[in-house]
mmCIF file of C-alpha atoms in Angstrom:
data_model
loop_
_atom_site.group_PDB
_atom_site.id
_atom_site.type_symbol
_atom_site.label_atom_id
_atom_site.label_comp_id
_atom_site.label_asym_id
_atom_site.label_seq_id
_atom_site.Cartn_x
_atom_site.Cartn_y
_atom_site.Cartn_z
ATOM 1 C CA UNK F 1 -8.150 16.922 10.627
ATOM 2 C CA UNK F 2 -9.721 13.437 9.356
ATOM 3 C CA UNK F 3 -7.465 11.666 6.909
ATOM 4 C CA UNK F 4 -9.950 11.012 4.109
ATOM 5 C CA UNK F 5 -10.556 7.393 3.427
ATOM 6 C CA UNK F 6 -11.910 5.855 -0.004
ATOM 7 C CA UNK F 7 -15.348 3.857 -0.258
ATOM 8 C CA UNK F 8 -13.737 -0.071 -0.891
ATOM 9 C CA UNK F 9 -16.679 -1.679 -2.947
ATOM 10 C CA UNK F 10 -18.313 -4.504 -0.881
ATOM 11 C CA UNK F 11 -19.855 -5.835 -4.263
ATOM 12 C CA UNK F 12 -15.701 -6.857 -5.636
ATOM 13 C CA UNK F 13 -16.330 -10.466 -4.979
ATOM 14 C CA UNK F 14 -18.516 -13.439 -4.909
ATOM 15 C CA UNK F 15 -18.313 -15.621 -1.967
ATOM 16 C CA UNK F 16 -19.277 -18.955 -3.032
ATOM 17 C CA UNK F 17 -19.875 -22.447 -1.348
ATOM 18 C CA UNK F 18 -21.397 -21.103 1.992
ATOM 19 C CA UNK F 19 -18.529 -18.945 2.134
ATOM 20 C CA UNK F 20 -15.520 -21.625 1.697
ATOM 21 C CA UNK F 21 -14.376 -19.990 -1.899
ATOM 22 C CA UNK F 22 -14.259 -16.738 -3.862
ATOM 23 C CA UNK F 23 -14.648 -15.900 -7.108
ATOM 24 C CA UNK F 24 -14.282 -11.986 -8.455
ATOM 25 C CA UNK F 25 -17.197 -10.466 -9.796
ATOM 26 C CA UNK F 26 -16.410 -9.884 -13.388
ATOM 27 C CA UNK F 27 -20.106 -8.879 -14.362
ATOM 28 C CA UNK F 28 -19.930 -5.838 -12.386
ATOM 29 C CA UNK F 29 -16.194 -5.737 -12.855
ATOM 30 C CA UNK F 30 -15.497 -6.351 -16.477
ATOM 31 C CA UNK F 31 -12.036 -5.177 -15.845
ATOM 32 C CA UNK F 32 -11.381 -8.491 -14.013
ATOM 33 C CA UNK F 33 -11.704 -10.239 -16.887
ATOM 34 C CA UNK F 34 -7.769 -9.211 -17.573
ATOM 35 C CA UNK F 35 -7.480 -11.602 -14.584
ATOM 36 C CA UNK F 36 -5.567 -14.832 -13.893
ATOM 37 C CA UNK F 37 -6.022 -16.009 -10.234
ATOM 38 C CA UNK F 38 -8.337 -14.865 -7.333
ATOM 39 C CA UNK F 39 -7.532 -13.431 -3.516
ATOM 40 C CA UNK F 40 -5.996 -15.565 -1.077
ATOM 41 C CA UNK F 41 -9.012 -17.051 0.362
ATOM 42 C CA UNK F 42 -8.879 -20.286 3.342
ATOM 43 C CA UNK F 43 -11.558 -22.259 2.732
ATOM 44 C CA UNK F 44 -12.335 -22.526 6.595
ATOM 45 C CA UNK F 45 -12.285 -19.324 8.116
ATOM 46 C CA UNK F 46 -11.417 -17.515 5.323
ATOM 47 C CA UNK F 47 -10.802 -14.140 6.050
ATOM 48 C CA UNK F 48 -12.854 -11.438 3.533
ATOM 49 C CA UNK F 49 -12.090 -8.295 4.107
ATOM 50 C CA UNK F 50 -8.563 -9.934 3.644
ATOM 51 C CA UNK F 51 -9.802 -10.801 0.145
ATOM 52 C CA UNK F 52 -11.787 -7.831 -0.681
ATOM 53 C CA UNK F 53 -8.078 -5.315 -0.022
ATOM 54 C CA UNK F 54 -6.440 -7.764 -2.618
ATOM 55 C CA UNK F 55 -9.483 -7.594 -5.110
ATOM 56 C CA UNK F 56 -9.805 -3.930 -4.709
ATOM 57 C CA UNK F 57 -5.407 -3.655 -4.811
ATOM 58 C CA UNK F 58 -6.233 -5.560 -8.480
ATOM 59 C CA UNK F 59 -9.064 -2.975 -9.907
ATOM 60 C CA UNK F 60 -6.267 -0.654 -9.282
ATOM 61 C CA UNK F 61 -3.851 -1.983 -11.169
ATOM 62 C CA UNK F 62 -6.520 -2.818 -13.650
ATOM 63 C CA UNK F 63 -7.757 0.646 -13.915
ATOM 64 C CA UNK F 64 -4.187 1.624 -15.608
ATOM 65 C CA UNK F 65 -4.852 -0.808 -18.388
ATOM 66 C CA UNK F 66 -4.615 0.884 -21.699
ATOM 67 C CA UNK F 67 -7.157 0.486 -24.351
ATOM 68 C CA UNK F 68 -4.772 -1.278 -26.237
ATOM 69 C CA UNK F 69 -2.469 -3.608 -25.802
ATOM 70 C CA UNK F 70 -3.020 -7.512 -25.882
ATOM 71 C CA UNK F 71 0.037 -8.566 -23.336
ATOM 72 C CA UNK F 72 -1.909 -6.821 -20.554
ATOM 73 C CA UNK F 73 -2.661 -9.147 -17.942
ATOM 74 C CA UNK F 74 -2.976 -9.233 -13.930
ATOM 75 C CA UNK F 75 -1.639 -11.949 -11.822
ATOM 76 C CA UNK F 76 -3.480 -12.323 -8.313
ATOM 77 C CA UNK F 77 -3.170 -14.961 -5.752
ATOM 78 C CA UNK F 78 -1.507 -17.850 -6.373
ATOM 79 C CA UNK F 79 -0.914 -16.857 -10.164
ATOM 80 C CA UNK F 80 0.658 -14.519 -8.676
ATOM 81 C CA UNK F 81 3.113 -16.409 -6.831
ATOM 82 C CA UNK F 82 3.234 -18.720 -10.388
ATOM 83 C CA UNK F 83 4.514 -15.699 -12.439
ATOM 84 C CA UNK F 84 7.054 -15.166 -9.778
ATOM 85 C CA UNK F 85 8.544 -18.252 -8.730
ATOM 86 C CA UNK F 86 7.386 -20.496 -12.192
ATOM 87 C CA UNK F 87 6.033 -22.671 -9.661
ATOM 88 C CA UNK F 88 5.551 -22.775 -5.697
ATOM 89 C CA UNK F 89 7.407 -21.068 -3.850
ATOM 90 C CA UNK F 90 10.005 -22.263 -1.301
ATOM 91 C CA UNK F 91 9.680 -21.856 2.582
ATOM 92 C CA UNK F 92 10.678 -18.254 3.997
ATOM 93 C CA UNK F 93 10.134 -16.836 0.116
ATOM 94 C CA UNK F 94 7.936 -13.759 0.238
ATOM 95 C CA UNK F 95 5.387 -13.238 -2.334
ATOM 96 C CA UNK F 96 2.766 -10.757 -3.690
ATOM 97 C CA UNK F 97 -0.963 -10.282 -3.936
ATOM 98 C CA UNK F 98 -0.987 -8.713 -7.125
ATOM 99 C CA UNK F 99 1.501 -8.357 -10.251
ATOM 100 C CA UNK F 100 -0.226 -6.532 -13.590
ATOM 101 C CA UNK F 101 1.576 -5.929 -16.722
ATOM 102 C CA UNK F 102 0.186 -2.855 -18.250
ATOM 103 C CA UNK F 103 0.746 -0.631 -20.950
ATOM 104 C CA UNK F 104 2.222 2.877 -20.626
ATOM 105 C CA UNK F 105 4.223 4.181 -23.711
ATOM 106 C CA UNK F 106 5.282 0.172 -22.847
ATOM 107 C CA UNK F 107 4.727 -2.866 -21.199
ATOM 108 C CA UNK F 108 5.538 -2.031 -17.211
ATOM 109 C CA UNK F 109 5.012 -4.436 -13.938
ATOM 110 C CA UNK F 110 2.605 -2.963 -11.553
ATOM 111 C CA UNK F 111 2.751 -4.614 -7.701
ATOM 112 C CA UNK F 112 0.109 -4.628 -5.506
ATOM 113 C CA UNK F 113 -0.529 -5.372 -1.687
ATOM 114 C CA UNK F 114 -3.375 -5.493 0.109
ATOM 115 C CA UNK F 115 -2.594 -5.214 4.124
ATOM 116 C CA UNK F 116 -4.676 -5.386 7.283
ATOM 117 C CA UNK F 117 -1.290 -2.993 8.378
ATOM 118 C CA UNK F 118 2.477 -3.229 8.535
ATOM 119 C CA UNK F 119 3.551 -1.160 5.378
ATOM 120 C CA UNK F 120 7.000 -2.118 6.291
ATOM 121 C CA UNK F 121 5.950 -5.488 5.225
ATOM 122 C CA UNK F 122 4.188 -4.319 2.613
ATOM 123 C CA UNK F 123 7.586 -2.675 1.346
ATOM 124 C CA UNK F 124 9.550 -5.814 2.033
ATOM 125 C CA UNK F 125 7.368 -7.879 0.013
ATOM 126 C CA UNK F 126 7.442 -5.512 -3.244
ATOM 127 C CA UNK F 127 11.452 -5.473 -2.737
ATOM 128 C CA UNK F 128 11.500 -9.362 -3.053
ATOM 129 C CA UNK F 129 9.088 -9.353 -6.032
ATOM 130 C CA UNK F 130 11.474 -6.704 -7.948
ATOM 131 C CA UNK F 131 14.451 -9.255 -7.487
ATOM 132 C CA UNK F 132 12.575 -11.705 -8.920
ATOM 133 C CA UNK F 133 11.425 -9.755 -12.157
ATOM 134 C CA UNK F 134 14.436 -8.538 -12.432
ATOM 135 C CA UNK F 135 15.186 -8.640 -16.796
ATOM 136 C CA UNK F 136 11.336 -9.575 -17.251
ATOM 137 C CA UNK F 137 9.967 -5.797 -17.378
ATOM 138 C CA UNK F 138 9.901 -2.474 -16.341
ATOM 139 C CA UNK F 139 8.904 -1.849 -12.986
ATOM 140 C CA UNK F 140 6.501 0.661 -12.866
ATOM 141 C CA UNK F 141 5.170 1.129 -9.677
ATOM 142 C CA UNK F 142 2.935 -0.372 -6.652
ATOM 143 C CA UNK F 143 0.187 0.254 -4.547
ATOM 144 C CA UNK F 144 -1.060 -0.961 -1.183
ATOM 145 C CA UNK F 145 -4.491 -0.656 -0.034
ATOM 146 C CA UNK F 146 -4.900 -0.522 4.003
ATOM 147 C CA UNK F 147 -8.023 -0.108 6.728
ATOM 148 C CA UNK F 148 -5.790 0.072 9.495
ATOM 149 C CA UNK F 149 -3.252 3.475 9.566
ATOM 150 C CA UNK F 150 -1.164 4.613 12.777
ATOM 151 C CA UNK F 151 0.238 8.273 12.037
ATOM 152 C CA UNK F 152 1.035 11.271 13.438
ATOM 153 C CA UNK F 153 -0.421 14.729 12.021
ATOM 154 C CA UNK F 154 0.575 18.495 13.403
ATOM 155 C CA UNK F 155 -2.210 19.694 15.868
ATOM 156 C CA UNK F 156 -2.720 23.270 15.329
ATOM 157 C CA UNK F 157 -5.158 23.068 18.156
ATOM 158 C CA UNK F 158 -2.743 21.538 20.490
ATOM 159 C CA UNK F 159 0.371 23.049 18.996
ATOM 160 C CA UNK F 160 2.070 19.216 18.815
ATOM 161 C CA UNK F 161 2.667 16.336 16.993
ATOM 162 C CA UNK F 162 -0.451 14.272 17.688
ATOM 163 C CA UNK F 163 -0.468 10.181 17.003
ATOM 164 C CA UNK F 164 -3.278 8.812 15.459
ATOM 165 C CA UNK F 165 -5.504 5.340 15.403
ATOM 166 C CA UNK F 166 -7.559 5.519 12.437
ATOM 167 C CA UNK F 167 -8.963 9.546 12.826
ATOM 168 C CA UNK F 168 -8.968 8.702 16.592
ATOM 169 C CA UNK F 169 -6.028 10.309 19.093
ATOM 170 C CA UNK F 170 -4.124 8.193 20.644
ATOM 171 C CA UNK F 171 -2.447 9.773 23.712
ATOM 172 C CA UNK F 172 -0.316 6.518 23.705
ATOM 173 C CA UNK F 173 0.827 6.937 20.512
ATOM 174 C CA UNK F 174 1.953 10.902 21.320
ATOM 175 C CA UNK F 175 3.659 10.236 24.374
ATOM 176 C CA UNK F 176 6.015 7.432 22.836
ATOM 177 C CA UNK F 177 6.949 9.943 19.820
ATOM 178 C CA UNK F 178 7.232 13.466 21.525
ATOM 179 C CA UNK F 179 10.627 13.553 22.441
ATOM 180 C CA UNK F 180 12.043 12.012 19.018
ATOM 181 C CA UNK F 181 9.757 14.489 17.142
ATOM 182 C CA UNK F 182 11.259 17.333 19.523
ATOM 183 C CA UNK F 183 14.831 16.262 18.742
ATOM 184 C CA UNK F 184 14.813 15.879 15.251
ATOM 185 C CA UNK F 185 16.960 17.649 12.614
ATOM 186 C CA UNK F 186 15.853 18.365 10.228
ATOM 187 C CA UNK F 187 12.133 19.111 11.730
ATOM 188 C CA UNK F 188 9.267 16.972 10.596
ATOM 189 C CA UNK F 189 7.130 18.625 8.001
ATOM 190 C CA UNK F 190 3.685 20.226 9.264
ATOM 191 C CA UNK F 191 2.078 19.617 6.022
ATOM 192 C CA UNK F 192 2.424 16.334 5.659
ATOM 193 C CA UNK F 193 0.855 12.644 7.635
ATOM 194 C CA UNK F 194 3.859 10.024 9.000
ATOM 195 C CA UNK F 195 3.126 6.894 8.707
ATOM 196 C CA UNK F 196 4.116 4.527 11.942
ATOM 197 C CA UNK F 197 3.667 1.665 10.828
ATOM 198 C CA UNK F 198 5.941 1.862 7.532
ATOM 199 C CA UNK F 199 9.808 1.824 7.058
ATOM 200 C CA UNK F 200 11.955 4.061 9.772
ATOM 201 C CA UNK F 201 15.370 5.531 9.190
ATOM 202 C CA UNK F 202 18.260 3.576 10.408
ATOM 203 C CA UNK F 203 19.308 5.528 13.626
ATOM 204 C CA UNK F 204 16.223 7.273 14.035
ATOM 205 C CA UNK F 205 13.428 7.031 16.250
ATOM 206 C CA UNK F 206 10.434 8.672 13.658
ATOM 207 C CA UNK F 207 9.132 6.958 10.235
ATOM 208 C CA UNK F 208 10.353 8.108 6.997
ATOM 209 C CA UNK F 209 7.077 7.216 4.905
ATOM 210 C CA UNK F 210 5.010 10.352 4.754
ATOM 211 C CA UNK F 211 1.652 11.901 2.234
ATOM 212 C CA UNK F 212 -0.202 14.590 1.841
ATOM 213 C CA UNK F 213 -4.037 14.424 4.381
ATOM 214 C CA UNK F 214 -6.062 14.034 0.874
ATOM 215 C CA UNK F 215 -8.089 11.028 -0.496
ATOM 216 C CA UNK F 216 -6.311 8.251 -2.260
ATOM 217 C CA UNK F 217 -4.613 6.444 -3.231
ATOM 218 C CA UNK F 218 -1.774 9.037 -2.772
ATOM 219 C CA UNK F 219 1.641 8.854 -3.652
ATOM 220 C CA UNK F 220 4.179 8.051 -0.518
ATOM 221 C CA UNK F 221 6.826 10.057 0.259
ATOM 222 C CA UNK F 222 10.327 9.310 1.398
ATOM 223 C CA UNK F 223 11.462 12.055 4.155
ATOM 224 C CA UNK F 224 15.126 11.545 4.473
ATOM 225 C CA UNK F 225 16.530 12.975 8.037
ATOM 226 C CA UNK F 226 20.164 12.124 7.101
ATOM 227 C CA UNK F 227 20.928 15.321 4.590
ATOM 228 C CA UNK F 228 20.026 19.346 6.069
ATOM 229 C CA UNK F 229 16.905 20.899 4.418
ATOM 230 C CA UNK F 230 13.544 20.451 6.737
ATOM 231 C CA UNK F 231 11.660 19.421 3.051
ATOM 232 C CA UNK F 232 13.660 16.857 1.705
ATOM 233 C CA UNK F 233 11.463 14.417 0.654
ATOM 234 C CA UNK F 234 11.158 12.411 -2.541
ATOM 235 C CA UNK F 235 8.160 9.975 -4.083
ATOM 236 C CA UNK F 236 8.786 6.622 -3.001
ATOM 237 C CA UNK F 237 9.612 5.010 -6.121
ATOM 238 C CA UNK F 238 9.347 1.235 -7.386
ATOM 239 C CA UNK F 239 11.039 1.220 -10.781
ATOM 240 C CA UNK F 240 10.003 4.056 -13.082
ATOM 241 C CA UNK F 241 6.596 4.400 -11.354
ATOM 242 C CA UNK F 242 5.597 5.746 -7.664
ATOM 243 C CA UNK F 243 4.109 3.836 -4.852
ATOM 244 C CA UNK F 244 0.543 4.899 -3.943
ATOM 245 C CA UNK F 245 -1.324 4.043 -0.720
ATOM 246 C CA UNK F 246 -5.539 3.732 -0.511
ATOM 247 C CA UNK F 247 -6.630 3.836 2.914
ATOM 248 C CA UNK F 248 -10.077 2.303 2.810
ATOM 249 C CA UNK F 249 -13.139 1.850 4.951
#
């Protein structure tokens, strides 16, 4: 069965001067206007679909904003990487598209990613961020918007574990996983999507990050191999808030 992908807006940005900058588009948008920064954007070559997952990561966040509430405010970019650091950051620190402050009962830190793939990374990069807010906020959560996904789904056609490219078998993909998927204890849950390209288990051979086959963004599951029970998974948590994923076309 398709995994259902959500319909990223085209019209989130304004490419400007022949396509060297980028500006959000806060007329269409108005709930940019809570924002300090834009996408990462190269001036030659810049790379917009890039920019459009970190602008679309930042309505998001945005959309939690509460109608009240005059602290609220989103940090993209190189902002971003300001509210972090206080300043640049050094070589080999990792940064993150998006940090909002929003209001929830109180003022939480909401992280955002936007990635052409590599969740893992994704993960990394939100671990590093919560070190550095550490005593500055609750953390309350993340999402990461993606247009690339490698998974594997339960065929009830084919009676297997099938991998995935993107809705499109990949026989590759199937081959490498059957005889980990086979082998493991407890069994991988038929109900559920695993995500390849996202965190795996130390000493295992399968992913860990799982969701539901519904449209996003979706909270991420943790499905932990290492204690019995075949359904022993939890929400993937960041702080006091769970990590959602939007897979986007």
């Amino acid at each position: 069965m398709p995994l259902p992908r959500m319909s990223m807006p085209r019209d989130l940005l304004h490419f400007t001067h022949g396509g060297s900058g980028v500006a959000l588009n806060t007329k269409r948008y108005p709930e940019f206007l809570h924002v300090r920064g834009v996408p990462e954007f190269a001036a030659i070559k810049g790379d917009q679909e890039a920019a459009l997952r970190e602008a679309f990561a930042t309505l998001l966040i945005a959309r939690r904003f509460a109608a009240y509430g005059d602290q609220q405010a989103i940090y993209l970019g190189e902002e971003s990487v300001r509210f972090l650091y206080g300043g640049s950051k050094k070589s080999g620190d990792q940064d993150c598209d998006v940090v909002g402050k929003v209001l929830a009962g109180g003022y939480g830190l909401v992280l955002g990613e936007g990635k052409g793939a590599d969740l893992a990374k994704a993960w990394s990069q939100f671990c590093s961020a919560a070190e550095r807010l550490k005593g500055r906020g609750v953390l309350s959560g993340g999402v990461i918007v993606t247009n690339s996904l490698r998974w594997m789904e339960w065929s009830t056609a084919r009676n297997q574990w099938v991998g995935m490219m993107n809705n499109v078998p990949d026989e590759k993909i199937t081959q490498n996983v059957a005889h980990a998927v086979s082998e493991a204890k407890p069994p991988l849950m038929k109900d559920k999507v695993y995500l390849l390209d996202s965190p795996w288990e130390d000493g295992h051979q399968l992913p860990s990050w799982c969701i539901n086959p519904q449209s996003g963004p979706v909270e991420i599951y943790f499905h932990s191999r290492t204690s019995p029970g075949e359904r022993n998974a939890r929400k993937l948590m960041l702080g006091a808030g769970a990590v959602r994923l939007a897979y986007v076309v």
